[in-house]
Short mmCIF file of C-alpha atoms in Angstrom, two decimals:
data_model
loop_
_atom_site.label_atom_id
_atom_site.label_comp_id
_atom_site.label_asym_id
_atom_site.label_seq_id
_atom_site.Cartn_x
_atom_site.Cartn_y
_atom_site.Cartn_z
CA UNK L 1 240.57 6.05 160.63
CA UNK L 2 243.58 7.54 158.85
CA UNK L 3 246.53 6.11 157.74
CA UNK L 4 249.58 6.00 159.51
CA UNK L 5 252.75 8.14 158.59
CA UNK L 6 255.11 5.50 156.95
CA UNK L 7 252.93 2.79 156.57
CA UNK L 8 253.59 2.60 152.84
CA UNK L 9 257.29 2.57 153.38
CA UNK L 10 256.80 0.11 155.67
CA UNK L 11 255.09 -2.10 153.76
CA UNK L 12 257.22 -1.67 150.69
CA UNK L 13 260.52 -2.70 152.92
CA UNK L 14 258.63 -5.88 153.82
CA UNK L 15 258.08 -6.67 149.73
CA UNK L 16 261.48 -5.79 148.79
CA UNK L 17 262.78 -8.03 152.17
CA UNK L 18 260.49 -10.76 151.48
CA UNK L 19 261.99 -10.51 147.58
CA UNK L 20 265.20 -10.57 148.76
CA UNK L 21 265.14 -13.69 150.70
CA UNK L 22 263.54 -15.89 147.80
CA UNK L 23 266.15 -17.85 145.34
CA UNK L 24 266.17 -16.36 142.14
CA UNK L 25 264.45 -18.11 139.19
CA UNK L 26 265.98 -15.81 136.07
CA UNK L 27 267.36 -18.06 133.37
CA UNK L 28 270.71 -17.43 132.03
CA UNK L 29 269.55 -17.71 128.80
CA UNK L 30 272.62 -18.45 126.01
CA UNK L 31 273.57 -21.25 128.19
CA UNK L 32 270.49 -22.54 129.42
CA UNK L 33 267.99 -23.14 126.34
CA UNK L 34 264.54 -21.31 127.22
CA UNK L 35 261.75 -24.35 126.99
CA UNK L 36 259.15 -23.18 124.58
CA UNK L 37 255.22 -23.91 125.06
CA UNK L 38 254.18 -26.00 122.05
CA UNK L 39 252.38 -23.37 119.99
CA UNK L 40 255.41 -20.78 119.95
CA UNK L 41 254.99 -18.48 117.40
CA UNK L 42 259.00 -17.74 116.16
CA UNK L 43 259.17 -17.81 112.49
CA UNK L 44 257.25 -18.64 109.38
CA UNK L 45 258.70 -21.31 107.42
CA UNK L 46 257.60 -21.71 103.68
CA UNK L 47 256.91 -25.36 102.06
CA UNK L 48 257.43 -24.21 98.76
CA UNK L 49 256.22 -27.42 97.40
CA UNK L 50 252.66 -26.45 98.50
CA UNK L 51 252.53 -22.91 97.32
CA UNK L 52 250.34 -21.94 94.15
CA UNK L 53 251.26 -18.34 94.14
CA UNK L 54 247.68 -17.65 94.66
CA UNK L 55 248.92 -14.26 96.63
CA UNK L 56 246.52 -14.78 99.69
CA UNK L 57 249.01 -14.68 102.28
CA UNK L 58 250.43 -10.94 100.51
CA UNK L 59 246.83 -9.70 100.48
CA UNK L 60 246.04 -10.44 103.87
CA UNK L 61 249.11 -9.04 105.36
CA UNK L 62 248.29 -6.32 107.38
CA UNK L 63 251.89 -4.51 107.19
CA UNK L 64 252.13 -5.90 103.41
CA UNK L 65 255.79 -7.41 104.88
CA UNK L 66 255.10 -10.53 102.36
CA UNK L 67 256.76 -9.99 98.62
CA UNK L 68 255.92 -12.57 96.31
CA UNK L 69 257.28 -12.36 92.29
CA UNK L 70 255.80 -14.84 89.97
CA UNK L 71 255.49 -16.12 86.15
CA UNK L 72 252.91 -18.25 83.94
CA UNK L 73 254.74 -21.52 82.52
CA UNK L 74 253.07 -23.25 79.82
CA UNK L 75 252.06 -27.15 80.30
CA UNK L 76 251.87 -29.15 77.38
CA UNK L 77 247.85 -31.29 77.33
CA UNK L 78 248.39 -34.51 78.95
CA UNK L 79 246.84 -35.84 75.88
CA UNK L 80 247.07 -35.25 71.96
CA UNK L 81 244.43 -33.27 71.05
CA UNK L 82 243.98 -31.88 75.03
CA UNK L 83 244.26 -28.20 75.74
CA UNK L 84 247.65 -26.60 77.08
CA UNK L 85 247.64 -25.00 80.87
CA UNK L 86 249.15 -22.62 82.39
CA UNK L 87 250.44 -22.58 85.79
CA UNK L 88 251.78 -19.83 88.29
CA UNK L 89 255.68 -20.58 88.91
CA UNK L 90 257.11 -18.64 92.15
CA UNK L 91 260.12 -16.48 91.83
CA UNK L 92 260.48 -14.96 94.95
CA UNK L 93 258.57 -15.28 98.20
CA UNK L 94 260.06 -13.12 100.64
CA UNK L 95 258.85 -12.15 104.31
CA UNK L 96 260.49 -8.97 106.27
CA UNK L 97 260.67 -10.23 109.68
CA UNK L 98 261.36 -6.70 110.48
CA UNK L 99 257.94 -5.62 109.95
CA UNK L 100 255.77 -8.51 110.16
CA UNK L 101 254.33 -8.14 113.74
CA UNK L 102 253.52 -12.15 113.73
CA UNK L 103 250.20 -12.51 113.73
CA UNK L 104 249.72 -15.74 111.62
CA UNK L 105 247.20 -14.37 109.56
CA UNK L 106 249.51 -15.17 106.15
CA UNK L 107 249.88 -18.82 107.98
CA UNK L 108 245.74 -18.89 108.48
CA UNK L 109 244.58 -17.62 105.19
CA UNK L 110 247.30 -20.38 103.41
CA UNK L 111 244.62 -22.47 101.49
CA UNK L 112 247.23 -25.10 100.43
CA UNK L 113 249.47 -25.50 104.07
CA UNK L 114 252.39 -23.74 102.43
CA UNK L 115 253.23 -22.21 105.65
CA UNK L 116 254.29 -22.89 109.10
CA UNK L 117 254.83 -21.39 112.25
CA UNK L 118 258.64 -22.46 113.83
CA UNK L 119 259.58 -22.14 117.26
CA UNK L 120 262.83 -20.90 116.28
CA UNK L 121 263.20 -17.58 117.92
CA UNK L 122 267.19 -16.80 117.25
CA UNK L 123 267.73 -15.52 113.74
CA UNK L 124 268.67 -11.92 115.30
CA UNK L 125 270.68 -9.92 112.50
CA UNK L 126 273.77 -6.94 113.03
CA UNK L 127 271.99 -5.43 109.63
CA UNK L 128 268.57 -4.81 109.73
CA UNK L 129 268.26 -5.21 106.03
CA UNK L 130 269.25 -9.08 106.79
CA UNK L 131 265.90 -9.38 108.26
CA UNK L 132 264.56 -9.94 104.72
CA UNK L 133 264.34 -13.74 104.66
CA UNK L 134 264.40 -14.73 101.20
CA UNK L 135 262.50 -18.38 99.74
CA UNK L 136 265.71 -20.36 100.36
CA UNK L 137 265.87 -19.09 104.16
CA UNK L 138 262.29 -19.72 104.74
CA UNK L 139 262.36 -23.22 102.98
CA UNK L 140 265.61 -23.95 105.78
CA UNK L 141 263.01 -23.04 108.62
CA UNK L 142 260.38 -25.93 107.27
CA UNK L 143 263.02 -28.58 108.92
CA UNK L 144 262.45 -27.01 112.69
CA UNK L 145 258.80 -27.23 112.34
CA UNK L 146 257.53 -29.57 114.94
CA UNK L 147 254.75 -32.22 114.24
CA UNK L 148 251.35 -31.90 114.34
CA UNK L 149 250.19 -33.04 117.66
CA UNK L 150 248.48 -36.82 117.32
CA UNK L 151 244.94 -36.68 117.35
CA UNK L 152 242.48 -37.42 119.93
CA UNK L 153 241.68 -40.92 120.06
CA UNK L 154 238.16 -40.31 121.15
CA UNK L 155 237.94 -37.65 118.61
CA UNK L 156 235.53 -37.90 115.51
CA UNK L 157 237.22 -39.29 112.66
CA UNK L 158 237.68 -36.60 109.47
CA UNK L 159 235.36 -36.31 107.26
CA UNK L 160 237.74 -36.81 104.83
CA UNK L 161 239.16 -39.93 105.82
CA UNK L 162 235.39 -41.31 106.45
CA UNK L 163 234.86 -40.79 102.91
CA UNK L 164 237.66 -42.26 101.50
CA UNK L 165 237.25 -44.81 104.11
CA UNK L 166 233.05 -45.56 102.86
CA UNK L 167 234.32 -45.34 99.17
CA UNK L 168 236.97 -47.94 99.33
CA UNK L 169 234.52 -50.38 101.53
CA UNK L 170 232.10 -49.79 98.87
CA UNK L 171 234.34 -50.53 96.02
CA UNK L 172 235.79 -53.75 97.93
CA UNK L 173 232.11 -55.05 98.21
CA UNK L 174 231.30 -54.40 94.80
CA UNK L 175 234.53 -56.18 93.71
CA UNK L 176 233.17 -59.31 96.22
CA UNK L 177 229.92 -59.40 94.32
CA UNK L 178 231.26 -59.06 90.87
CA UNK L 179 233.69 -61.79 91.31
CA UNK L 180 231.39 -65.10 92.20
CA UNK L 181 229.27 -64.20 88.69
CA UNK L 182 232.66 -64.20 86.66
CA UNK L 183 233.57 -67.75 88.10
CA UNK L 184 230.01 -68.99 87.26
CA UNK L 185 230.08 -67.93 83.64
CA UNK L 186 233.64 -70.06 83.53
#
């Protein structure tokens, strides 16, 4: 059977009227704050206390929006007759929000949890050359980083922690045992 003559108009009216009778749900967005799902991606914020300058995060950038300038410091040995190290010392660490396309892979790759994904999402600029946010801009992001979400309480506990957990037991039990033999020699 063939269509009818205006049956797609005629079912397009009855969307548009149907549309038209439903309250609106647009926010109005400068005065009503959007709310964010937990794992927004807005803006990379840079513990600078964490990074090495090991250059992973500029390596891996696909559009190569991550400039990082560096220089080896000297450290004195720790002890007299110890060897002297040398260390990486960062300069600048700069990411061009203009480019980067947000990805996370700098945030992945970061052996050392230097940096962070904010949900910060207004840090719009007039100048596109503003865009460029240096170390100290990336360092102010750090503070609207939220939390790491608690962990599962029926989770398995870290390996880590299990470790440091079974060393210290071990340790506590040897001090136990060495303790009654030192009171006996008394």
């Amino acid at each position: 059977m063939a269509p009818v003559p205006g049956s797609g108009l005629a079912k397009g009216l009855a969307v548009t009227l149907r549309t038209m009778t439903r309250k609106t749900v647009t926010e109005q967005y400068p005065d009503a704050q959007p709310e964010l799902p937990p794992r927004t991606r807005g803006v990379i914020g840079l513990f600078e206390e964490n990074c090495t300058v090991c250059m992973l995060c500029a390596r891996e950038c696909p559009d190569w929006c991550i400039y990082i300038d560096s220089h080896k410091e000297t450290v004195p040995a720790a002890t007299p007759g110890g060897r002297d190290r040398s260390r990486n010392v960062l300069d600048r660490f700069a990411i061009d929000f203009a480019l980067c396309m947000y990805c996370g892979i700098c945030i992945e790759v970061c052996p050392f949890d230097a940096l962070f994904w904010s949900p910060e999402f207004e840090y719009a600029e007039t100048d596109i050359r503003d865009l460029t946010h240096e170390r100290d801009k990336l360092r102010e992001w750090m503070w609207t980083v939220p939390a790491p979400p608690a962990l599962d309480p029926g989770a398995e506990e870290p390996k880590e922690l299990a470790a440091a957990r079974k060393a210290a037991d071990k340790l506590a039990a040897q001090q136990q045992t060495d303790r009654p033999g030192q009171e006996d020699q008394s």
